[in-house]
Coordinates of C-alpha atoms and ligand atoms in Angstrom, one line a residue:
M25 CA 112.5 169.1 4.3
Q26 CA 113.2 165.3 4.1
Y27 CA 110.6 162.8 5.3
D28 CA 110.6 159.0 5.6
V29 CA 107.0 159.1 4.6
T30 CA 104.5 161.6 3.2
V31 CA 100.8 161.0 3.4
I32 CA 98.6 162.8 0.8
G33 CA 95.1 163.3 2.2
S34 CA 94.0 163.7 5.8
G35 CA 90.7 161.6 5.8
P36 CA 90.3 158.6 8.1
G37 CA 92.7 156.6 5.8
G38 CA 95.4 159.3 5.7
Y39 CA 95.5 160.6 9.2
V40 CA 95.4 157.1 10.7
A41 CA 98.2 156.1 8.4
A42 CA 100.3 159.1 9.5
I43 CA 99.8 158.3 13.2
R44 CA 100.8 154.7 12.7
C45 CA 103.9 155.7 10.7
A46 CA 104.9 158.1 13.5
Q47 CA 104.3 155.5 16.2
L48 CA 106.6 153.2 14.2
G49 CA 109.4 155.8 14.3
M50 CA 109.1 157.3 10.8
R51 CA 109.6 161.0 10.2
T52 CA 106.1 161.8 8.8
A53 CA 104.4 164.6 6.9
I54 CA 100.7 164.9 5.9
V55 CA 99.4 167.1 3.1
E56 CA 95.8 168.3 3.0
R57 CA 94.4 170.5 0.3
Y58 CA 91.6 172.0 2.5
P59 CA 92.3 174.2 5.6
V60 CA 90.7 171.6 7.8
M61 CA 91.8 168.1 8.7
G62 CA 89.7 164.9 8.5
G63 CA 88.6 164.5 4.9
T64 CA 85.2 163.6 3.6
C65 CA 84.3 161.5 6.6
L66 CA 84.8 164.1 9.2
N67 CA 83.8 167.3 7.3
V68 CA 81.1 166.2 4.8
G69 CA 80.4 162.6 5.4
C70 CA 80.1 160.2 8.3
I71 CA 80.2 162.7 11.2
P72 CA 78.0 165.6 10.0
S73 CA 75.4 163.1 8.5
K74 CA 75.2 161.2 11.8
A75 CA 74.9 164.5 13.7
L76 CA 71.8 165.4 11.6
L77 CA 70.5 161.9 11.8
D78 CA 70.6 162.2 15.6
S79 CA 68.9 165.6 15.7
S80 CA 66.2 164.7 13.2
E81 CA 65.5 161.5 15.2
H82 CA 65.0 163.4 18.4
F83 CA 62.5 165.7 16.6
H84 CA 60.7 162.8 15.1
N85 CA 60.4 160.9 18.4
A86 CA 59.3 164.1 20.2
K87 CA 56.6 164.6 17.6
H88 CA 55.4 161.1 17.1
R89 CA 56.4 158.9 20.0
F90 CA 56.7 160.9 23.2
D91 CA 52.9 160.9 23.7
A92 CA 52.9 157.1 24.1
H93 CA 55.6 157.4 26.8
G94 CA 53.4 159.9 28.7
I95 CA 55.5 162.9 27.8
N96 CA 53.4 165.7 26.4
L97 CA 55.0 168.6 24.5
T98 CA 53.4 171.7 23.2
G99 CA 54.9 174.2 20.8
L100 CA 57.5 171.8 19.3
K101 CA 59.3 173.3 16.3
I102 CA 62.5 173.0 14.4
N103 CA 65.2 175.6 14.6
M104 CA 67.1 174.6 11.5
P105 CA 70.0 177.1 11.8
Q106 CA 70.6 175.8 15.3
M107 CA 70.5 172.2 14.1
I108 CA 73.1 173.0 11.4
Q109 CA 75.2 175.0 13.9
R110 CA 75.3 172.0 16.3
K111 CA 76.4 169.8 13.4
N112 CA 79.1 172.3 12.5
N113 CA 80.3 172.4 16.1
V114 CA 80.5 168.6 16.2
V115 CA 82.6 168.7 13.0
L116 CA 84.8 171.4 14.5
E117 CA 85.5 169.4 17.7
N118 CA 86.6 166.5 15.5
N119 CA 88.8 168.8 13.3
K120 CA 90.5 170.0 16.5
G121 CA 90.9 166.4 17.6
V122 CA 92.8 165.3 14.5
E123 CA 95.0 168.5 14.7
F124 CA 95.8 167.5 18.3
L125 CA 96.7 164.0 17.3
M126 CA 99.0 165.3 14.6
K127 CA 100.8 167.5 17.1
K128 CA 100.9 164.8 19.7
N129 CA 102.6 162.4 17.2
K130 CA 105.0 165.1 15.9
I131 CA 103.6 164.8 12.4
D132 CA 104.2 167.9 10.1
V133 CA 101.0 169.1 8.6
Y134 CA 101.1 171.0 5.2
H135 CA 97.9 172.6 3.9
G136 CA 97.8 172.8 0.1
H137 CA 97.2 170.6 -3.0
G138 CA 99.8 167.9 -3.1
S139 CA 101.2 166.5 -6.4
F140 CA 104.1 164.3 -7.5
V141 CA 107.1 166.1 -9.0
N142 CA 108.8 162.7 -9.0
K143 CA 108.8 159.6 -6.8
N144 CA 110.6 161.4 -4.0
K145 CA 109.4 165.0 -4.3
I146 CA 105.9 166.3 -3.5
R147 CA 104.9 169.8 -4.6
I148 CA 102.4 171.5 -2.3
A149 CA 100.4 174.3 -4.0
R150 CA 98.8 176.6 -1.4
E151 CA 95.5 178.5 -1.7
D152 CA 97.3 181.9 -1.8
G153 CA 99.2 180.8 -5.0
S154 CA 102.5 180.1 -3.3
A155 CA 104.0 176.6 -3.4
L156 CA 106.7 174.5 -1.7
E157 CA 108.3 171.1 -2.2
I158 CA 109.2 168.4 0.3
D159 CA 111.4 165.4 -0.2
T160 CA 110.2 161.9 0.9
T161 CA 111.4 158.4 0.7
K162 CA 108.0 156.8 0.6
T163 CA 104.5 158.1 0.0
I164 CA 101.0 156.9 0.9
I165 CA 98.2 158.3 -1.4
A166 CA 94.9 158.7 0.6
T167 CA 93.1 161.3 -1.6
G168 CA 89.6 159.7 -1.2
S169 CA 86.6 160.3 -3.4
K170 CA 84.0 162.8 -4.7
P171 CA 80.3 162.4 -5.6
I172 CA 79.5 161.1 -9.1
V173 CA 77.6 163.9 -10.9
P174 CA 76.6 163.2 -14.5
A175 CA 77.0 166.3 -16.6
G176 CA 73.3 166.1 -17.8
F177 CA 72.0 166.4 -14.3
N178 CA 72.7 170.2 -14.1
Y179 CA 74.4 170.1 -10.7
D180 CA 74.2 173.7 -9.5
K181 CA 74.9 173.2 -5.8
K182 CA 71.8 175.2 -5.0
R183 CA 68.7 173.1 -5.8
I184 CA 70.4 170.2 -7.6
I185 CA 72.8 169.0 -5.0
T186 CA 75.0 166.2 -3.6
S187 CA 75.4 165.0 0.0
T188 CA 77.9 167.9 0.6
E189 CA 75.2 170.6 0.1
A190 CA 72.4 168.4 1.6
L191 CA 74.3 168.7 4.9
N192 CA 73.8 172.5 4.9
I193 CA 70.2 173.3 4.0
D194 CA 69.1 176.2 6.1
R195 CA 65.3 175.4 6.1
V196 CA 63.3 172.2 5.9
P197 CA 62.5 171.7 2.2
G198 CA 58.9 171.0 1.2
S199 CA 60.0 168.3 -1.1
M200 CA 63.2 166.5 -2.3
L201 CA 63.7 163.9 -5.0
I202 CA 66.7 161.6 -4.4
I203 CA 68.3 159.9 -7.3
G204 CA 69.7 156.6 -5.9
G205 CA 68.3 154.4 -3.1
G206 CA 71.8 153.6 -1.7
V207 CA 73.3 154.5 1.6
I208 CA 73.5 158.3 1.2
G209 CA 70.0 158.5 -0.3
L210 CA 68.4 156.6 2.5
E211 CA 70.3 158.3 5.3
L212 CA 69.9 161.9 4.2
G213 CA 66.3 161.1 2.9
S214 CA 65.5 159.9 6.5
V215 CA 66.9 163.2 7.9
Y216 CA 64.6 165.3 5.8
A217 CA 61.6 162.9 5.9
R218 CA 61.7 163.0 9.8
L219 CA 61.8 166.8 9.6
G220 CA 58.6 166.8 7.5
A221 CA 59.8 167.0 3.9
Q222 CA 58.1 164.9 1.2
I223 CA 60.9 162.5 0.0
T224 CA 60.8 160.6 -3.2
V225 CA 63.5 158.1 -4.1
V226 CA 64.1 157.0 -7.7
E227 CA 66.3 153.8 -7.8
Y228 CA 67.6 152.3 -11.0
L229 CA 67.7 148.7 -9.7
D230 CA 64.9 146.4 -8.2
R231 CA 65.4 147.3 -4.6
I232 CA 67.0 149.8 -2.2
L233 CA 70.4 148.9 -0.8
P234 CA 70.9 146.5 -3.7
T235 CA 74.2 145.1 -2.4
M236 CA 72.9 144.2 1.0
D237 CA 70.8 141.1 2.0
A238 CA 67.4 141.2 0.3
D239 CA 65.4 140.6 3.6
C240 CA 67.2 143.7 5.0
S241 CA 66.2 145.8 2.0
R242 CA 62.6 144.6 2.4
E243 CA 62.4 145.3 6.1
L244 CA 63.9 148.8 5.8
L245 CA 61.7 149.7 2.9
K246 CA 58.6 148.9 5.0
S247 CA 59.9 151.2 7.8
L248 CA 60.9 154.0 5.4
K249 CA 57.4 153.9 3.7
L250 CA 55.8 154.3 7.2
L251 CA 58.0 157.3 7.6
G252 CA 56.3 158.7 4.5
M253 CA 59.1 158.2 2.0
Q254 CA 58.0 157.2 -1.5
F255 CA 59.9 154.9 -3.8
H256 CA 60.1 154.2 -7.5
M257 CA 62.3 151.2 -8.3
R258 CA 63.5 150.2 -11.8
H259 CA 63.4 153.8 -13.0
A260 CA 66.1 155.8 -14.7
V261 CA 66.2 159.6 -14.3
T262 CA 66.5 161.1 -17.8
E263 CA 66.3 164.8 -17.0
V264 CA 67.0 167.1 -14.1
K265 CA 66.3 170.8 -14.9
P266 CA 66.3 173.8 -12.5
S267 CA 63.5 176.4 -12.9
K268 CA 63.4 179.6 -10.8
T269 CA 62.4 178.1 -7.5
K270 CA 61.9 174.4 -8.2
V271 CA 63.6 171.5 -10.0
K272 CA 61.9 169.4 -12.7
V273 CA 62.9 165.7 -12.8
V274 CA 61.8 163.2 -15.4
A275 CA 62.2 159.4 -14.8
Q276 CA 61.5 156.6 -17.2
S277 CA 60.5 153.1 -16.3
R278 CA 63.0 150.5 -17.3
D279 CA 60.2 148.0 -18.0
D280 CA 58.0 150.2 -20.1
A281 CA 59.6 153.1 -22.0
A282 CA 56.3 154.8 -22.4
K283 CA 55.9 155.1 -18.6
I284 CA 57.3 158.4 -17.7
L285 CA 57.2 160.0 -14.2
N286 CA 57.3 163.8 -13.9
F287 CA 58.3 165.5 -10.6
E288 CA 58.5 169.1 -9.5
V289 CA 60.4 169.4 -6.3
D290 CA 62.3 171.9 -4.1
Y291 CA 65.6 169.9 -4.2
C292 CA 67.1 167.1 -6.2
L293 CA 69.8 165.2 -4.4
I294 CA 72.1 163.2 -6.6
A295 CA 73.3 160.1 -4.6
I296 CA 74.4 157.5 -7.2
G297 CA 77.8 156.7 -5.8
R298 CA 81.3 158.3 -5.5
R299 CA 84.4 158.3 -7.7
P300 CA 88.0 158.1 -6.6
Y301 CA 89.7 161.5 -6.5
T302 CA 93.1 161.8 -8.2
D303 CA 92.7 165.2 -9.9
R304 CA 96.0 167.0 -10.5
L305 CA 97.9 164.5 -8.4
G306 CA 100.7 164.2 -11.0
L307 CA 100.3 160.4 -11.2
E308 CA 101.8 160.6 -14.7
N309 CA 105.0 161.9 -13.2
I310 CA 105.6 158.6 -11.4
G311 CA 104.3 156.4 -14.2
L312 CA 101.0 155.6 -12.7
S313 CA 97.5 155.5 -14.3
T314 CA 94.1 154.7 -12.9
D315 CA 91.8 151.8 -13.9
E316 CA 88.4 152.0 -15.7
K317 CA 86.7 153.2 -12.5
G318 CA 89.3 155.9 -11.7
R319 CA 90.9 153.8 -8.9
I320 CA 94.7 153.5 -8.3
P321 CA 95.6 149.9 -8.8
V322 CA 97.5 148.3 -5.8
N323 CA 98.9 144.9 -5.0
E324 CA 98.2 142.8 -1.9
H325 CA 100.6 145.0 0.1
L326 CA 98.7 148.2 -1.1
E327 CA 101.7 149.2 -3.1
T328 CA 101.2 150.7 -6.5
S329 CA 103.3 149.7 -9.5
A330 CA 105.6 152.6 -8.6
P331 CA 107.9 151.1 -5.8
G332 CA 107.6 152.9 -2.5
I333 CA 104.2 154.5 -3.4
Y334 CA 101.3 153.1 -1.6
A335 CA 97.5 153.9 -1.8
I336 CA 94.7 153.3 0.6
G337 CA 91.0 154.1 1.2
D338 CA 88.4 155.3 -1.2
V339 CA 91.0 155.9 -3.9
I340 CA 91.6 152.1 -4.3
R341 CA 89.4 149.1 -4.8
G342 CA 86.9 147.9 -2.2
A343 CA 84.1 149.3 -0.1
M344 CA 84.2 153.1 0.3
L345 CA 84.0 153.1 4.1
A346 CA 85.9 155.1 6.7
H347 CA 86.8 152.0 8.8
K348 CA 88.1 150.2 5.7
A349 CA 90.3 153.2 5.0
E350 CA 91.5 153.2 8.6
E351 CA 92.4 149.5 8.5
E352 CA 94.3 150.2 5.3
G353 CA 96.1 153.2 6.8
V354 CA 97.5 151.0 9.7
F355 CA 98.3 148.2 7.2
A356 CA 100.3 150.4 4.8
A357 CA 102.3 152.0 7.7
E358 CA 103.1 148.5 9.1
V359 CA 104.2 147.2 5.7
L360 CA 106.5 150.3 5.4
A361 CA 107.9 149.3 8.8
G362 CA 108.7 145.8 7.5
Q363 CA 105.9 144.1 9.4
K364 CA 103.4 141.6 8.0
P365 CA 99.9 142.9 8.8
H366 CA 96.7 141.4 7.6
I367 CA 93.2 142.7 6.7
H368 CA 90.3 140.4 6.6
Y369 CA 88.3 142.4 4.0
H370 CA 85.4 139.9 4.1
L371 CA 84.8 140.9 7.7
I372 CA 84.5 144.6 7.3
P373 CA 81.0 145.4 8.4
G374 CA 78.6 147.7 6.5
V375 CA 76.1 149.9 8.4
V376 CA 73.3 152.2 7.2
Y377 CA 72.3 154.7 9.9
T378 CA 68.6 154.9 9.2
W379 CA 66.0 154.0 11.8
P380 CA 65.8 151.1 12.1
E381 CA 69.6 150.8 11.4
V382 CA 70.9 148.1 9.0
A383 CA 74.2 146.4 9.6
A384 CA 75.8 143.4 8.0
V385 CA 79.0 141.3 7.9
G386 CA 80.0 138.4 5.8
Y387 CA 78.0 136.8 3.0
T388 CA 74.4 137.4 1.9
E389 CA 72.2 134.5 1.0
E390 CA 72.3 135.7 -2.6
E391 CA 76.1 135.6 -2.6
L392 CA 76.2 132.1 -1.1
K393 CA 73.7 130.8 -3.7
E394 CA 75.8 132.2 -6.5
K395 CA 78.9 130.5 -5.0
G396 CA 77.1 127.2 -4.6
V397 CA 77.9 127.1 -0.8
P398 CA 75.3 125.0 1.1
F399 CA 73.9 127.1 4.0
K400 CA 71.1 127.4 6.6
S401 CA 69.8 130.5 8.1
G402 CA 67.9 131.5 11.2
K403 CA 65.9 134.7 11.7
F404 CA 64.5 136.4 14.8
P405 CA 62.2 139.4 14.8
F406 CA 62.8 142.3 17.1
R407 CA 59.2 142.5 18.0
A408 CA 59.6 139.3 20.0
L409 CA 62.2 140.9 22.3
G410 CA 61.2 142.3 25.7
R411 CA 63.8 145.1 25.3
A412 CA 62.3 146.1 21.9
R413 CA 58.8 146.2 23.4
A414 CA 60.0 148.4 26.3
S415 CA 61.4 150.9 23.9
M416 CA 58.7 150.5 21.2
D417 CA 61.4 149.8 18.6
L418 CA 59.7 146.8 17.2
D419 CA 60.8 146.9 13.6
G420 CA 63.4 144.6 12.2
M421 CA 65.1 141.2 12.6
V422 CA 68.4 139.5 12.9
K423 CA 69.5 136.8 10.4
V424 CA 72.4 134.4 11.1
I425 CA 73.6 132.4 8.1
A426 CA 75.7 129.4 8.8
H427 CA 77.3 126.6 6.7
K428 CA 74.9 123.8 6.3
D429 CA 77.4 121.1 7.3
T430 CA 80.0 122.7 9.5
D431 CA 77.7 125.2 11.2
E432 CA 80.3 128.0 10.8
I433 CA 78.7 131.4 10.7
L434 CA 79.0 132.9 7.2
G435 CA 77.0 136.1 7.6
V436 CA 75.1 138.2 10.1
H437 CA 72.5 140.7 8.9
I438 CA 70.6 143.0 11.2
V439 CA 67.8 145.5 10.7
G440 CA 66.7 147.1 13.9
A441 CA 67.5 149.4 16.8
R442 CA 71.2 149.7 17.5
A443 CA 72.1 147.3 14.7
A444 CA 75.2 149.5 14.1
D445 CA 76.6 148.6 17.5
M446 CA 75.3 145.0 17.6
I447 CA 77.2 144.1 14.4
A448 CA 80.5 144.1 16.3
E449 CA 79.4 140.8 17.9
G450 CA 78.8 139.3 14.4
V451 CA 82.3 140.5 13.4
A452 CA 83.9 139.0 16.5
L453 CA 82.1 135.7 16.1
M454 CA 83.2 135.4 12.4
E455 CA 86.8 136.6 13.1
F456 CA 87.2 133.7 15.5
R457 CA 85.3 131.3 13.1
A458 CA 82.5 130.6 15.6
S459 CA 79.7 128.2 14.8
A460 CA 76.0 129.2 15.1
E461 CA 75.9 126.8 18.1
D462 CA 78.8 128.7 19.7
A463 CA 76.8 132.0 19.4
A464 CA 73.6 130.3 20.6
R465 CA 75.3 129.0 23.8
M466 CA 76.8 132.4 24.7
S467 CA 75.0 134.2 27.5
H468 CA 73.5 137.5 26.3
A469 CA 72.3 140.0 28.9
H470 CA 68.5 140.3 29.4
P471 CA 66.8 142.4 28.4
T472 CA 69.0 143.6 25.5
Y473 CA 68.7 143.8 21.7
T474 CA 71.6 141.4 21.4
E475 CA 69.3 138.5 22.6
A476 CA 67.9 138.7 19.0
L477 CA 71.4 137.5 17.7
K478 CA 71.5 134.6 20.1
E479 CA 67.9 133.6 19.2
A480 CA 68.7 133.9 15.4
A481 CA 71.8 131.7 16.0
L482 CA 69.6 129.1 17.8
A483 CA 67.2 129.2 14.9
A484 CA 70.0 128.7 12.4
T485 CA 71.8 125.9 14.3
A486 CA 68.9 123.8 15.6
N487 CA 65.7 125.6 14.5
R488 CA 64.8 126.1 18.2
P489 CA 64.6 129.7 19.1
I490 CA 63.1 130.1 22.6
H491 CA 60.9 133.2 22.3
V492 CA 59.0 132.6 19.0
Ligands
LIG24 P1 88.6 161.0 2.3 O1 87.9 161.0 3.6 O2 87.8 161.4 1.1 O3 89.9 162.0 2.5 C1 90.7 162.4 1.4 C2 91.3 163.7 1.8 O4 92.4 163.9 0.8 C3 90.4 164.9 1.7 O5 90.5 165.7 2.8 C4 90.9 165.7 0.5 O6 90.8 167.0 0.6 C5 92.4 165.3 0.5 N1 93.0 165.4 -0.8 C6 92.6 164.9 -2.1 N2 93.5 165.2 -3.0 C7 94.5 165.8 -2.4 C8 95.7 166.4 -2.9 N3 96.1 166.2 -4.2 N4 96.5 167.0 -2.0 C9 96.2 167.2 -0.7 N5 95.0 166.7 -0.2 C10 94.2 166.0 -1.0 N6 81.7 155.8 5.8 C11 81.6 155.0 6.9 O7 82.3 154.1 7.2 N7 80.5 155.3 7.8 C12 79.7 156.3 7.6 O8 78.7 156.6 8.4 C13 79.8 157.1 6.4 N8 79.0 158.1 6.1 C14 79.2 158.9 5.0 C15 78.2 159.9 4.7 C16 78.4 160.7 3.6 C17 77.4 161.8 3.3 C18 79.5 160.4 2.7 C19 79.7 161.3 1.5 C20 80.4 159.4 3.0 C21 80.2 158.6 4.1 N9 81.1 157.6 4.4 C22 80.9 156.8 5.5 C23 82.3 157.2 3.5 C24 83.5 157.8 4.1 O9 83.4 159.2 4.3 C25 84.7 157.5 3.2 O10 84.8 156.1 2.9 C26 86.0 157.9 3.9 O11 86.0 159.3 4.1 C27 87.2 157.5 3.0 O12 88.4 157.9 3.6 P2 89.7 158.3 2.8 O13 90.7 158.7 3.8 O14 90.0 157.3 1.8 O15 89.3 159.6 2.0
LIG25 P1 75.6 153.8 -3.2 O1 76.5 153.0 -4.2 O2 75.5 153.3 -1.9 O3 74.2 153.9 -3.8 C1 73.9 154.4 -5.1 C2 72.6 153.9 -5.6 O4 72.2 154.6 -6.7 C3 72.5 152.4 -5.9 O5 71.4 151.8 -5.3 C4 72.4 152.4 -7.4 O6 71.7 151.3 -7.9 C5 71.7 153.7 -7.6 N1 71.9 154.4 -8.9 C6 73.0 154.5 -9.6 N2 72.8 155.2 -10.8 C7 71.5 155.6 -10.8 C8 70.7 156.3 -11.6 N3 71.2 156.9 -12.7 N4 69.4 156.5 -11.3 C9 68.9 155.9 -10.2 N5 69.6 155.2 -9.3 C10 70.9 155.0 -9.6 O7 76.2 155.3 -3.3 P2 75.9 156.5 -2.4 O8 74.7 156.3 -1.7 O9 76.1 157.7 -3.3 O10 77.1 156.5 -1.4 C11 78.5 156.5 -1.8 C12 79.4 155.8 -1.0 O11 79.5 156.4 0.3 C13 79.0 154.4 -0.7 O12 79.8 153.5 -1.4 C14 79.1 154.2 0.8 O13 80.0 153.1 1.0 C15 79.6 155.4 1.3 N6 78.7 155.8 2.4 C16 78.7 155.1 3.5 C17 77.8 155.3 4.6 C18 77.8 154.4 5.7 O14 78.7 153.6 5.9 N7 76.8 154.5 6.6 C19 76.9 156.5 4.5 C20 77.0 157.2 3.3 C21 77.9 156.9 2.3

C-alpha cells in the first residue's frame, strides 16, 4: 500500500496529525502498537486520571463538605471496583471516538509496532508475530513517552508502581509514598488522599511543582497539607525495596547526609518524569539518533535531519502536554501541505488538576527576574470573591504579571477553583498582547471566579483592586 503520509503513534499528537493530513487531501495511514487508539493521554494519562480525580472529589465533598450545605448523608462508602469501571468506560468511549474519527476521515489504521525499514518503507510487526510493510512518501513520528523508572527502584508493577498501575488499584491503599512532587505525584496523590489513604511525597527540590510560579506552589502546598498529605522536600530516595505485603523506602536529606527517613508503605509511586519513547523504531535505518535526553531533534518546521521525516509531541523537545502535541500535529500536517503555520510555544498553558487547580501561562516572576525584564504584578485572593464564598471554594489566588513600562501582560498564574478553565482567558489576553489595563477594563460576569482575574489585572496595572 502506498501513502502520502504515515503517522507512527495514535496519541493526541499522532491522531490529530493524521486527521489534519486527511483534511488537507493526503492519503494517510496511522500505526499504533496497542490494540486501542489514543496513546498515553487517552488510555493511561489525561483522561483516566481526570476521571478518578472527579470521582474522588465527589467522595471527598460528600464526606467533608455536604453537611455545611445542609445535605446529610449516612452510610457513605467507596466502591472502588465501580470507580475503576466508570474510569474504564470513560476511556473506552474516547477510544471509540478516535476510531470513529479515523473512519470518518478515511485514515487507514494499522495495529502493530511500526519501525523504519528505510525512509519510505514502514514495517508493522503485529502481536500475533506476523508483519507487513507499507510505503510512504512522508512520515510523522508521534511515539510519545514512558515513565522514567531508575533500575534501583525495583519497579515491580504491583506495589512499586508508576502512574499506569496507579490508575488501576482495586482497593483504597492504607498508605502510599510518592517519589516526586510534580504533576503526576500531586494529581494521583490527591486522588488517594481524598479516598482516605495516607500520602507522603518525597521531592528532591525545594518545593512542589518546581517549574511553576513559587506563589502557586506555596498556595497549593497549604491546601494539600490540609487534605492530610505529608511532604519532605530536599530529600533523595536512596532505596525502594518490596517486602511481602509492604514497600520499604529510604530517603536521605540533601542538607544533612546523616538525616535518613525510613518509610514502610503499601505502595510506592514513582513519579519523577517521563522519557521519550523510541524503542525499536529503527531510527538508525534512516540515519537518525536521539539527543542526551532521548528526544528526536527537529528543526523549526518539526522536520528531523532525515528529509521528509517529521516528529511531534512528547518524543521531541518542549513540555510533555497533550495540547502541545495536538498543536504540533496540526503544524506538521500543514507544513507537509506547503502551508506556513505557527505555534506560540510560550503561550501553551500548563494545568494541574488538583483541588484547588493550578493553571499558568507565560512567564513566572522567577523567569522574568532571571531575564532582567522589569515587571509589576497584582494578586487577588479567591476568598474575596462572592462566587467563591457561595461555593465555599475559598483557597487560592490569581496573579497577573505585566511589563513595568508597557503594561503588557507577561504571565497569568492561578490557583483556585476552575483555574483549568479560567486560564483560557489569560491565553487569549496574551495571544492578542493585551495590557493589564485592557484586562481590568473588560466586563466580567458577576458572580464568577473570572472576576478574580479582572481584579488581579486592576491590582497589577494601577494597584486599585475594588474588593480588597
Ligand atoms: P502518546 O500519547 O504517548 O502516544 C504515543 C503513541 O505511540 C502510543 O499510543 C504508543 O503506543 C504509540 N507508539 C509508540 N511507539 C510506537 C511504534 N514504534 N509503533 C506504533 N506505535 C507506537 N497532558 C495534558 O496536557 N493534560 C493532562 O491532564 C495530562 N495528564 C496526564 C496524566 C498522566 C497520568 C500522564 C502519564 C500524562 C498526562 N499528560 C497530560 C501528558 C500527556 O499524556 C502527553 O503529553 C501526551 O499523551 C503526549 O502525546 P503524544 O501523542 O506525543 O504521545
Ligand atoms: P514532573 O516533571 O512534573 O515532576 C517530577 C518531579 O519529581 C519534579 O518535581 C522533580 O524535581 C522530582 N524528582 C525527580 N527526580 C527525583 C528523585 N529522584 N527523588 C525525588 N524527586 C524527584 O514529572 P511527572 O509528575 O512524572 O509527570 C511527567 C509528565 O507528564 C510531566 O512532564 C507533565 O507535563 C505530564 N503530565 C501532565 C499533566 C497535566 O498536564 N495536568 C498531568 C500529569 C502528567
